[in-house]
Amino acid sequence: MKLQMPKGAADIIERLEENGFQAYAVGGCVRDSILGKVPQDWDITTSARPEQVKAVFPRTIDTGIQHGTVTVMVEGTGYEVTTYRIDGEYVDGRHPRSVEFTPDLLEDLKRRDFTINAMAYSDREGLVDAFDGREDLKKGIVRCVGDPVCRFTEDALRILRAVRFSAQLGFSIEKDTRQAAQTLAANLSKVSRERVQVELTKLLLSDHPEKIRLVYDMGLAPYITEGFCQARERCLVNLDRLSKTAPEKHVRWAAFLRFEKPELAAGILRDLKMDNDTIDKVKTLIFAAKEKLRPEKPEIRRVMSRLSSKLYQDLLDIWEIYGREEERERLRQIRRLSEQIIEDGDCICLKNLAVSGKDLIEAGRKPGPELGKTLNYLFQLVLDHPEYNTKEYLMKAVGDER
Ligand code: ATP
Ligand code: MG
């Protein structure tokens, strides 16, 4: 079989071969190419040692030299070139104690997690598929290379990776692999929460985010975090709608956790070492999503004033996707009124208020918390009556504050 490889990757493989080494594209790029998808990046596996790779190419970066990985730069694109290796004994189900280089491609393929990820390809040799990965791609199954009990014992993150690939590819998990995953679920406690989060996020961003249900059904949830596990009753409803939301991490997480209290949702993400920006967005969205907004401009402006315009659009989408049939009309009106508010340039942001703190100070007000309160009073006034947003009117209104 012939796969379409980018020129950079093909060149790297050819150069290594010319220098007497073996080299292949490997892993996700081979899998995705066979599926007819465009791979995000092309990883290369080679018999050459890192220092030998560096000697062949003029421009390289030491990405993970201790694991045998060197990035080779070709016309601005980086390709990770990794020496064939055997992962040594796993000390604690987290890290291999050592990695050992090997001259044997097969040994390198054996250490990989799933058959569909353990194929190698070069133009010269064609597909190297020692574990029937291609057959499993056809069948649509995720299956461990070798004995799943051993493989999940070595590295429990693979349990979540199995679920994640099943969601990305729309595959099922092969029976023995699934059985082993369920049996060894508790080992997930040993994996860093950040790596767990990365897999859950990829799962939610996939074409089948509803497969997050598997995390609960397979008994993995108790070993994710306590909060995540307890979210079960509230979060597994209408899962089929998740895939209709935008594939952005704050949107998918907010949609999934939308029935949680905002603070609890933020806690779950914090425990999973999510970045603060995403946590803030999720919390804000969930908080806003709970409001039952009437189709009236002042109320709409008030909600808009608390969210960035992008987050407000995300909110409307979530409402629409999860709204009941009888709420459709109300949502349509809200959307229409929101558009008008934007078109009319109504003030929905404190910095667009016709009066600033500086104006108030010039008019004799003292700087301090009181000033903030006054500005907020004027802002609230303008949210109800955008036509009041002139300096003249607002300076007069300052006097009526109390
Ligand atoms: P994508 O990058 O699209 O998410 P991928 O298959 O490239 O998918 P990566 O996590 O980038 O996945 O890993 C690259 C390859 O390394 C995999 O295809 C697999 O062969 C191997 N691999 C990655 N993580 C593990 C692991 N925990 N155990 C065994 N092999 C792994
Ligand atoms: Mg990859």
PDB file of N, CA, C and O in Angstrom, residues 65-95:
ATOM      1  N   ILE A  65      15.897  14.217  24.281  1.00  0.00           N
ATOM      2  CA  ILE A  65      17.053  13.399  23.909  1.00  0.00           C
ATOM      3  C   ILE A  65      17.153  12.144  24.778  1.00  0.00           C
ATOM      4  O   ILE A  65      17.494  11.068  24.303  1.00  0.00           O
ATOM      5  N   GLN A  66      16.754  12.275  26.072  1.00  0.00           N
ATOM      6  CA  GLN A  66      16.883  11.095  26.940  1.00  0.00           C
ATOM      7  C   GLN A  66      15.910   9.986  26.547  1.00  0.00           C
ATOM      8  O   GLN A  66      16.118   8.827  26.871  1.00  0.00           O
ATOM      9  N   HIS A  67      14.840  10.352  25.816  1.00  0.00           N
ATOM     10  CA  HIS A  67      13.933   9.319  25.290  1.00  0.00           C
ATOM     11  C   HIS A  67      14.224   9.008  23.825  1.00  0.00           C
ATOM     12  O   HIS A  67      13.474   8.310  23.173  1.00  0.00           O
ATOM     13  N   GLY A  68      15.269   9.619  23.322  1.00  0.00           N
ATOM     14  CA  GLY A  68      15.674   9.308  21.951  1.00  0.00           C
ATOM     15  C   GLY A  68      15.040  10.192  20.897  1.00  0.00           C
ATOM     16  O   GLY A  68      15.112   9.902  19.713  1.00  0.00           O
ATOM     17  N   THR A  69      14.410  11.308  21.324  1.00  0.00           N
ATOM     18  CA  THR A  69      13.709  12.140  20.343  1.00  0.00           C
ATOM     19  C   THR A  69      14.483  13.406  19.968  1.00  0.00           C
ATOM     20  O   THR A  69      14.903  14.171  20.836  1.00  0.00           O
ATOM     21  N   VAL A  70      14.637  13.591  18.679  1.00  0.00           N
ATOM     22  CA  VAL A  70      15.265  14.787  18.136  1.00  0.00           C
ATOM     23  C   VAL A  70      14.275  15.369  17.135  1.00  0.00           C
ATOM     24  O   VAL A  70      13.655  14.628  16.388  1.00  0.00           O
ATOM     25  N   THR A  71      14.091  16.685  17.150  1.00  0.00           N
ATOM     26  CA  THR A  71      13.226  17.289  16.138  1.00  0.00           C
ATOM     27  C   THR A  71      14.079  17.752  14.968  1.00  0.00           C
ATOM     28  O   THR A  71      15.037  18.493  15.156  1.00  0.00           O
ATOM     29  N   VAL A  72      13.724  17.296  13.787  1.00  0.00           N
ATOM     30  CA  VAL A  72      14.459  17.705  12.590  1.00  0.00           C
ATOM     31  C   VAL A  72      13.631  18.773  11.883  1.00  0.00           C
ATOM     32  O   VAL A  72      12.432  18.582  11.626  1.00  0.00           O
ATOM     33  N   MET A  73      14.250  19.902  11.607  1.00  0.00           N
ATOM     34  CA  MET A  73      13.542  21.002  10.953  1.00  0.00           C
ATOM     35  C   MET A  73      13.726  20.925   9.441  1.00  0.00           C
ATOM     36  O   MET A  73      14.857  20.858   8.953  1.00  0.00           O
ATOM     37  N   VAL A  74      12.614  20.915   8.721  1.00  0.00           N
ATOM     38  CA  VAL A  74      12.689  20.957   7.260  1.00  0.00           C
ATOM     39  C   VAL A  74      11.785  22.085   6.795  1.00  0.00           C
ATOM     40  O   VAL A  74      10.571  22.031   6.981  1.00  0.00           O
ATOM     41  N   GLU A  75      12.394  23.108   6.239  1.00  0.00           N
ATOM     42  CA  GLU A  75      11.647  24.261   5.745  1.00  0.00           C
ATOM     43  C   GLU A  75      10.573  24.732   6.723  1.00  0.00           C
ATOM     44  O   GLU A  75       9.395  24.846   6.391  1.00  0.00           O
ATOM     45  N   GLY A  76      10.980  24.950   7.946  1.00  0.00           N
ATOM     46  CA  GLY A  76      10.062  25.515   8.927  1.00  0.00           C
ATOM     47  C   GLY A  76       9.160  24.518   9.635  1.00  0.00           C
ATOM     48  O   GLY A  76       8.496  24.858  10.607  1.00  0.00           O
ATOM     49  N   THR A  77       9.103  23.300   9.135  1.00  0.00           N
ATOM     50  CA  THR A  77       8.274  22.298   9.813  1.00  0.00           C
ATOM     51  C   THR A  77       9.171  21.351  10.609  1.00  0.00           C
ATOM     52  O   THR A  77      10.210  20.918  10.111  1.00  0.00           O
ATOM     53  N   GLY A  78       8.746  21.051  11.834  1.00  0.00           N
ATOM     54  CA  GLY A  78       9.527  20.140  12.660  1.00  0.00           C
ATOM     55  C   GLY A  78       8.977  18.724  12.585  1.00  0.00           C
ATOM     56  O   GLY A  78       7.762  18.526  12.601  1.00  0.00           O
ATOM     57  N   TYR A  79       9.872  17.769  12.472  1.00  0.00           N
ATOM     58  CA  TYR A  79       9.464  16.361  12.505  1.00  0.00           C
ATOM     59  C   TYR A  79      10.181  15.687  13.670  1.00  0.00           C
ATOM     60  O   TYR A  79      11.400  15.797  13.777  1.00  0.00           O
ATOM     61  N   GLU A  80       9.428  15.031  14.525  1.00  0.00           N
ATOM     62  CA  GLU A  80      10.054  14.317  15.640  1.00  0.00           C
ATOM     63  C   GLU A  80      10.598  12.984  15.154  1.00  0.00           C
ATOM     64  O   GLU A  80       9.860  12.163  14.619  1.00  0.00           O
ATOM     65  N   VAL A  81      11.891  12.827  15.328  1.00  0.00           N
ATOM     66  CA  VAL A  81      12.551  11.590  14.909  1.00  0.00           C
ATOM     67  C   VAL A  81      13.027  10.883  16.177  1.00  0.00           C
ATOM     68  O   VAL A  81      13.796  11.447  16.952  1.00  0.00           O
ATOM     69  N   THR A  82      12.510   9.692  16.417  1.00  0.00           N
ATOM     70  CA  THR A  82      12.795   8.978  17.666  1.00  0.00           C
ATOM     71  C   THR A  82      13.467   7.637  17.376  1.00  0.00           C
ATOM     72  O   THR A  82      13.024   6.905  16.490  1.00  0.00           O
ATOM     73  N   THR A  83      14.492   7.366  18.134  1.00  0.00           N
ATOM     74  CA  THR A  83      15.211   6.095  17.974  1.00  0.00           C
ATOM     75  C   THR A  83      14.346   4.922  18.445  1.00  0.00           C
ATOM     76  O   THR A  83      13.650   5.049  19.469  1.00  0.00           O
ATOM     77  N   TYR A  84      14.393   3.811  17.709  1.00  0.00           N
ATOM     78  CA  TYR A  84      13.694   2.596  18.140  1.00  0.00           C
ATOM     79  C   TYR A  84      14.030   2.356  19.597  1.00  0.00           C
ATOM     80  O   TYR A  84      15.203   2.386  19.975  1.00  0.00           O
ATOM     81  N   ARG A  85      13.014   2.077  20.382  1.00  0.00           N
ATOM     82  CA  ARG A  85      13.352   1.843  21.786  1.00  0.00           C
ATOM     83  C   ARG A  85      12.429   0.815  22.431  1.00  0.00           C
ATOM     84  O   ARG A  85      11.322   0.544  21.955  1.00  0.00           O
ATOM     85  N   ILE A  86      12.928   0.273  23.499  1.00  0.00           N
ATOM     86  CA  ILE A  86      12.136  -0.625  24.335  1.00  0.00           C
ATOM     87  C   ILE A  86      11.946   0.132  25.632  1.00  0.00           C
ATOM     88  O   ILE A  86      12.923   0.621  26.200  1.00  0.00           O
ATOM     89  N   ASP A  87      10.710   0.281  26.108  1.00  0.00           N
ATOM     90  CA  ASP A  87      10.540   0.959  27.387  1.00  0.00           C
ATOM     91  C   ASP A  87      10.873  -0.040  28.476  1.00  0.00           C
ATOM     92  O   ASP A  87      10.312  -1.126  28.521  1.00  0.00           O
ATOM     93  N   GLY A  88      11.804   0.352  29.332  1.00  0.00           N
ATOM     94  CA  GLY A  88      12.225  -0.542  30.413  1.00  0.00           C
ATOM     95  C   GLY A  88      11.076  -0.805  31.358  1.00  0.00           C
ATOM     96  O   GLY A  88       9.965  -0.304  31.179  1.00  0.00           O
ATOM     97  N   GLU A  89      11.359  -1.534  32.379  1.00  0.00           N
ATOM     98  CA  GLU A  89      10.376  -1.884  33.385  1.00  0.00           C
ATOM     99  C   GLU A  89       9.752  -0.592  33.958  1.00  0.00           C
ATOM    100  O   GLU A  89      10.454   0.395  34.187  1.00  0.00           O
ATOM    101  N   TYR A  90       8.452  -0.609  34.164  1.00  0.00           N
ATOM    102  CA  TYR A  90       7.813   0.568  34.743  1.00  0.00           C
ATOM    103  C   TYR A  90       7.915   0.487  36.250  1.00  0.00           C
ATOM    104  O   TYR A  90       7.481  -0.488  36.850  1.00  0.00           O
ATOM    105  N   VAL A  91       8.486   1.544  36.855  1.00  0.00           N
ATOM    106  CA  VAL A  91       8.724   1.497  38.290  1.00  0.00           C
ATOM    107  C   VAL A  91       7.428   1.518  39.066  1.00  0.00           C
ATOM    108  O   VAL A  91       7.212   0.759  39.991  1.00  0.00           O
ATOM    109  N   ASP A  92       6.536   2.428  38.704  1.00  0.00           N
ATOM    110  CA  ASP A  92       5.395   2.696  39.563  1.00  0.00           C
ATOM    111  C   ASP A  92       4.149   2.865  38.717  1.00  0.00           C
ATOM    112  O   ASP A  92       3.210   3.515  39.112  1.00  0.00           O
ATOM    113  N   GLY A  93       4.136   2.294  37.545  1.00  0.00           N
ATOM    114  CA  GLY A  93       2.992   2.484  36.667  1.00  0.00           C
ATOM    115  C   GLY A  93       2.966   3.891  36.100  1.00  0.00           C
ATOM    116  O   GLY A  93       1.987   4.316  35.528  1.00  0.00           O
ATOM    117  N   ARG A  94       4.036   4.616  36.290  1.00  0.00           N
ATOM    118  CA  ARG A  94       4.069   5.986  35.760  1.00  0.00           C
ATOM    119  C   ARG A  94       5.149   6.146  34.706  1.00  0.00           C
ATOM    120  O   ARG A  94       4.895   6.511  33.589  1.00  0.00           O
ATOM    121  N   HIS A  95       6.368   5.897  35.127  1.00  0.00           N
ATOM    122  CA  HIS A  95       7.478   6.161  34.210  1.00  0.00           C
ATOM    123  C   HIS A  95       8.279   4.897  33.998  1.00  0.00           C
ATOM    124  O   HIS A  95       8.538   4.165  34.945  1.00  0.00           O
TER     125      HIS A  95
END
